[in-house]
Amino acid sequence: LREQEAVLLAQLDRAHGELAKERREYVSSVSERKSLLDTLIAEIEKKRDQPVVEFLMVRLPPLRVVPTLSCEAAKAPIPEPVSPELQRTVTSLSETSQLVVGAVAKFKEVLVRSSEGNGLTFLCRVLVKVTLDPETASPYLILSKDHKTVRLADGEQDLPDTPKRFTGSSSVLGSQG
């Protein structure tokens, strides 16, 4: 029985070591992904602060030759299981991103068609009245009392925690009217 116990303990130690190694690799992978997302968020926030005319300009990267990779090197890793909450968040962000891309494309199209100089006169005619939703406002934003305007706060405000509230970015939902 002692020999069997020793064998089982050795197997348990090996399994524990393998699990610890896989966990470290997974944490490293998630950290890399988080770093990439942080970089993308920083780029988006930088673009958000650009004037409208600069934001709408398209800059194409220079052409470059990419060496051909073997099929083995190009295989994608098997995805890790994802929590339902993260899946919902990613789906929501994807849908929002598609809506924003569509709205920007429509805006660019109408702006280009504008016959008045640089199109800025047109911008004044497209403005619509918006009512902002205080339940979704980020703690980094301050809404006016009439919920029509928003400005950046000096720091994070102490607001009631709601499931609708944006916490990862300075965002707020609004509706026309």
GROMACS .gro file of C-alpha atoms in nm:
model
  177
    1LEU     CA    1   0.000   0.000   0.000
    2ARG     CA    2   0.286   0.242   0.076
    3GLU     CA    3   0.440   0.179  -0.265
    4GLN     CA    4   0.105   0.241  -0.430
    5GLU     CA    5   0.063   0.556  -0.221
    6ALA     CA    6   0.407   0.680  -0.328
    7VAL     CA    7   0.330   0.611  -0.695
    8LEU     CA    8  -0.004   0.793  -0.670
    9LEU     CA    9   0.158   1.089  -0.491
   10ALA     CA   10   0.425   1.109  -0.763
   11GLN     CA   11   0.154   1.104  -1.031
   12LEU     CA   12  -0.038   1.371  -0.841
   13ASP     CA   13   0.276   1.589  -0.819
   14ARG     CA   14   0.337   1.553  -1.195
   15ALA     CA   15  -0.025   1.637  -1.273
   16HIS     CA   16  -0.007   1.937  -1.039
   17GLY     CA   17   0.312   2.057  -1.211
   18GLU     CA   18   0.158   2.020  -1.557
   19LEU     CA   19  -0.154   2.207  -1.448
   20ALA     CA   20   0.056   2.487  -1.297
   21LYS     CA   21   0.256   2.512  -1.621
   22GLU     CA   22  -0.063   2.525  -1.834
   23ARG     CA   23  -0.207   2.788  -1.600
   24ARG     CA   24   0.106   3.006  -1.633
   25GLU     CA   25   0.091   2.972  -2.013
   26TYR     CA   26  -0.279   3.062  -2.014
   27VAL     CA   27  -0.223   3.364  -1.787
   28SER     CA   28   0.062   3.474  -2.016
   29SER     CA   29  -0.162   3.436  -2.321
   30VAL     CA   30  -0.443   3.635  -2.158
   31SER     CA   31  -0.194   3.905  -2.052
   32GLU     CA   32  -0.070   3.937  -2.410
   33ARG     CA   33  -0.427   3.967  -2.535
   34LYS     CA   34  -0.507   4.226  -2.268
   35SER     CA   35  -0.198   4.423  -2.365
   36LEU     CA   36  -0.308   4.420  -2.729
   37LEU     CA   37  -0.658   4.534  -2.631
   38ASP     CA   38  -0.511   4.811  -2.412
   39THR     CA   39  -0.304   4.927  -2.710
   40LEU     CA   40  -0.611   4.927  -2.936
   41ILE     CA   41  -0.815   5.115  -2.675
   42ALA     CA   42  -0.540   5.377  -2.645
   43GLU     CA   43  -0.535   5.419  -3.025
   44ILE     CA   44  -0.914   5.454  -3.035
   45GLU     CA   45  -0.910   5.709  -2.751
   46LYS     CA   46  -0.640   5.906  -2.933
   47LYS     CA   47  -0.849   5.903  -3.252
   48ARG     CA   48  -1.158   6.004  -3.056
   49ASP     CA   49  -0.988   6.331  -2.963
   50GLN     CA   50  -0.898   6.414  -3.326
   51PRO     CA   51  -1.092   6.678  -3.518
   52VAL     CA   52  -1.370   6.528  -3.732
   53VAL     CA   53  -1.197   6.605  -4.060
   54GLU     CA   54  -0.873   6.429  -3.951
   55PHE     CA   55  -1.067   6.136  -3.807
   56LEU     CA   56  -1.237   6.070  -4.139
   57MET     CA   57  -0.912   6.068  -4.338
   58VAL     CA   58  -0.794   5.724  -4.438
   59ARG     CA   59  -0.424   5.650  -4.417
   60LEU     CA   60  -0.307   5.340  -4.601
   61PRO     CA   61   0.004   5.162  -4.478
   62PRO     CA   62   0.293   5.128  -4.724
   63LEU     CA   63   0.303   4.805  -4.923
   64ARG     CA   64   0.547   4.546  -4.802
   65VAL     CA   65   0.639   4.193  -4.898
   66VAL     CA   66   0.546   3.929  -4.645
   67PRO     CA   67   0.744   3.604  -4.657
   68THR     CA   68   0.535   3.293  -4.718
   69LEU     CA   69   0.485   3.084  -4.406
   70SER     CA   70   0.451   2.708  -4.401
   71CYS     CA   71   0.112   2.563  -4.316
   72GLU     CA   72   0.249   2.443  -3.981
   73ALA     CA   73   0.356   2.795  -3.878
   74ALA     CA   74   0.023   2.944  -3.983
   75LYS     CA   75  -0.199   2.712  -3.775
   76ALA     CA   76  -0.415   2.896  -3.528
   77PRO     CA   77  -0.402   2.784  -3.166
   78ILE     CA   78  -0.700   2.601  -3.023
   79PRO     CA   79  -0.911   2.864  -2.847
   80GLU     CA   80  -0.939   2.855  -2.471
   81PRO     CA   81  -1.284   2.829  -2.312
   82VAL     CA   82  -1.440   3.173  -2.266
   83SER     CA   83  -1.670   3.277  -1.984
   84PRO     CA   84  -2.029   3.361  -2.085
   85GLU     CA   85  -1.987   3.715  -1.945
   86LEU     CA   86  -1.677   3.777  -2.159
   87GLN     CA   87  -1.857   3.628  -2.461
   88ARG     CA   88  -2.152   3.868  -2.408
   89THR     CA   89  -1.915   4.163  -2.370
   90VAL     CA   90  -1.725   4.077  -2.688
   91THR     CA   91  -2.049   4.023  -2.880
   92SER     CA   92  -2.184   4.357  -2.756
   93LEU     CA   93  -1.861   4.537  -2.849
   94SER     CA   94  -1.862   4.372  -3.191
   95GLU     CA   95  -2.221   4.479  -3.258
   96THR     CA   96  -2.150   4.832  -3.137
   97SER     CA   97  -1.836   4.847  -3.350
   98GLN     CA   98  -2.032   4.740  -3.659
   99LEU     CA   99  -2.293   5.010  -3.591
  100VAL     CA  100  -2.023   5.276  -3.551
  101VAL     CA  101  -1.844   5.166  -3.869
  102GLY     CA  102  -2.174   5.179  -4.059
  103ALA     CA  103  -2.260   5.523  -3.922
  104VAL     CA  104  -1.914   5.660  -4.006
  105ALA     CA  105  -1.937   5.515  -4.358
  106LYS     CA  106  -2.277   5.681  -4.412
  107PHE     CA  107  -2.147   6.006  -4.268
  108LYS     CA  108  -1.839   5.999  -4.494
  109GLU     CA  109  -2.058   5.928  -4.797
  110VAL     CA  110  -2.294   6.218  -4.725
  111LEU     CA  111  -2.004   6.448  -4.637
  112VAL     CA  112  -1.827   6.371  -4.965
  113ARG     CA  113  -2.149   6.438  -5.159
  114SER     CA  114  -2.190   6.775  -4.991
  115SER     CA  115  -2.141   7.043  -5.250
  116GLU     CA  116  -2.061   7.321  -5.006
  117GLY     CA  117  -1.685   7.377  -4.986
  118ASN     CA  118  -1.524   7.147  -4.734
  119GLY     CA  119  -1.856   7.009  -4.608
  120LEU     CA  120  -1.842   7.179  -4.268
  121THR     CA  121  -2.159   7.376  -4.342
  122PHE     CA  122  -2.325   7.040  -4.392
  123LEU     CA  123  -2.218   6.926  -4.044
  124CYS     CA  124  -2.427   7.199  -3.886
  125ARG     CA  125  -2.738   7.075  -4.068
  126VAL     CA  126  -2.694   6.712  -3.960
  127LEU     CA  127  -2.685   6.778  -3.587
  128VAL     CA  128  -2.968   6.604  -3.403
  129LYS     CA  129  -3.100   6.636  -3.053
  130VAL     CA  130  -2.984   6.352  -2.829
  131THR     CA  131  -3.095   6.242  -2.483
  132LEU     CA  132  -2.818   6.069  -2.290
  133ASP     CA  133  -2.888   5.775  -2.059
  134PRO     CA  134  -2.748   5.846  -1.708
  135GLU     CA  135  -2.766   5.475  -1.616
  136THR     CA  136  -2.505   5.393  -1.884
  137ALA     CA  137  -2.276   5.695  -1.834
  138SER     CA  138  -1.919   5.610  -1.742
  139PRO     CA  139  -1.805   5.736  -1.401
  140TYR     CA  140  -1.550   5.946  -1.595
  141LEU     CA  141  -1.826   6.151  -1.764
  142ILE     CA  142  -2.050   6.427  -1.630
  143LEU     CA  143  -2.397   6.463  -1.786
  144SER     CA  144  -2.588   6.791  -1.785
  145LYS     CA  145  -2.908   6.803  -1.578
  146ASP     CA  146  -3.120   6.791  -1.894
  147HIS     CA  147  -2.917   6.489  -2.021
  148LYS     CA  148  -2.838   6.670  -2.348
  149THR     CA  149  -2.463   6.732  -2.310
  150VAL     CA  150  -2.167   6.547  -2.164
  151ARG     CA  151  -1.817   6.642  -2.057
  152LEU     CA  152  -1.513   6.459  -1.924
  153ALA     CA  153  -1.484   6.456  -1.544
  154ASP     CA  154  -1.158   6.537  -1.364
  155GLY     CA  155  -1.158   6.189  -1.215
  156GLU     CA  156  -1.383   5.896  -1.145
  157GLN     CA  157  -1.718   5.990  -0.990
  158ASP     CA  158  -1.890   5.782  -0.722
  159LEU     CA  159  -2.200   5.661  -0.908
  160PRO     CA  160  -2.445   5.379  -0.832
  161ASP     CA  161  -2.330   5.052  -0.987
  162THR     CA  162  -2.572   4.937  -1.258
  163PRO     CA  163  -2.529   4.650  -1.505
  164LYS     CA  164  -2.579   4.896  -1.793
  165ARG     CA  165  -2.300   5.134  -1.684
  166PHE     CA  166  -1.985   5.163  -1.899
  167THR     CA  167  -1.687   5.107  -1.672
  168GLY     CA  168  -1.405   5.026  -1.913
  169SER     CA  169  -1.433   5.334  -2.132
  170SER     CA  170  -1.560   5.691  -2.122
  171SER     CA  171  -1.890   5.615  -2.295
  172VAL     CA  172  -2.261   5.681  -2.262
  173LEU     CA  173  -2.560   5.563  -2.461
  174GLY     CA  174  -2.795   5.815  -2.613
  175SER     CA  175  -3.115   5.819  -2.812
  176GLN     CA  176  -3.247   6.066  -3.064
  177GLY     CA  177  -3.483   6.319  -2.918
   0.00000   0.00000   0.00000
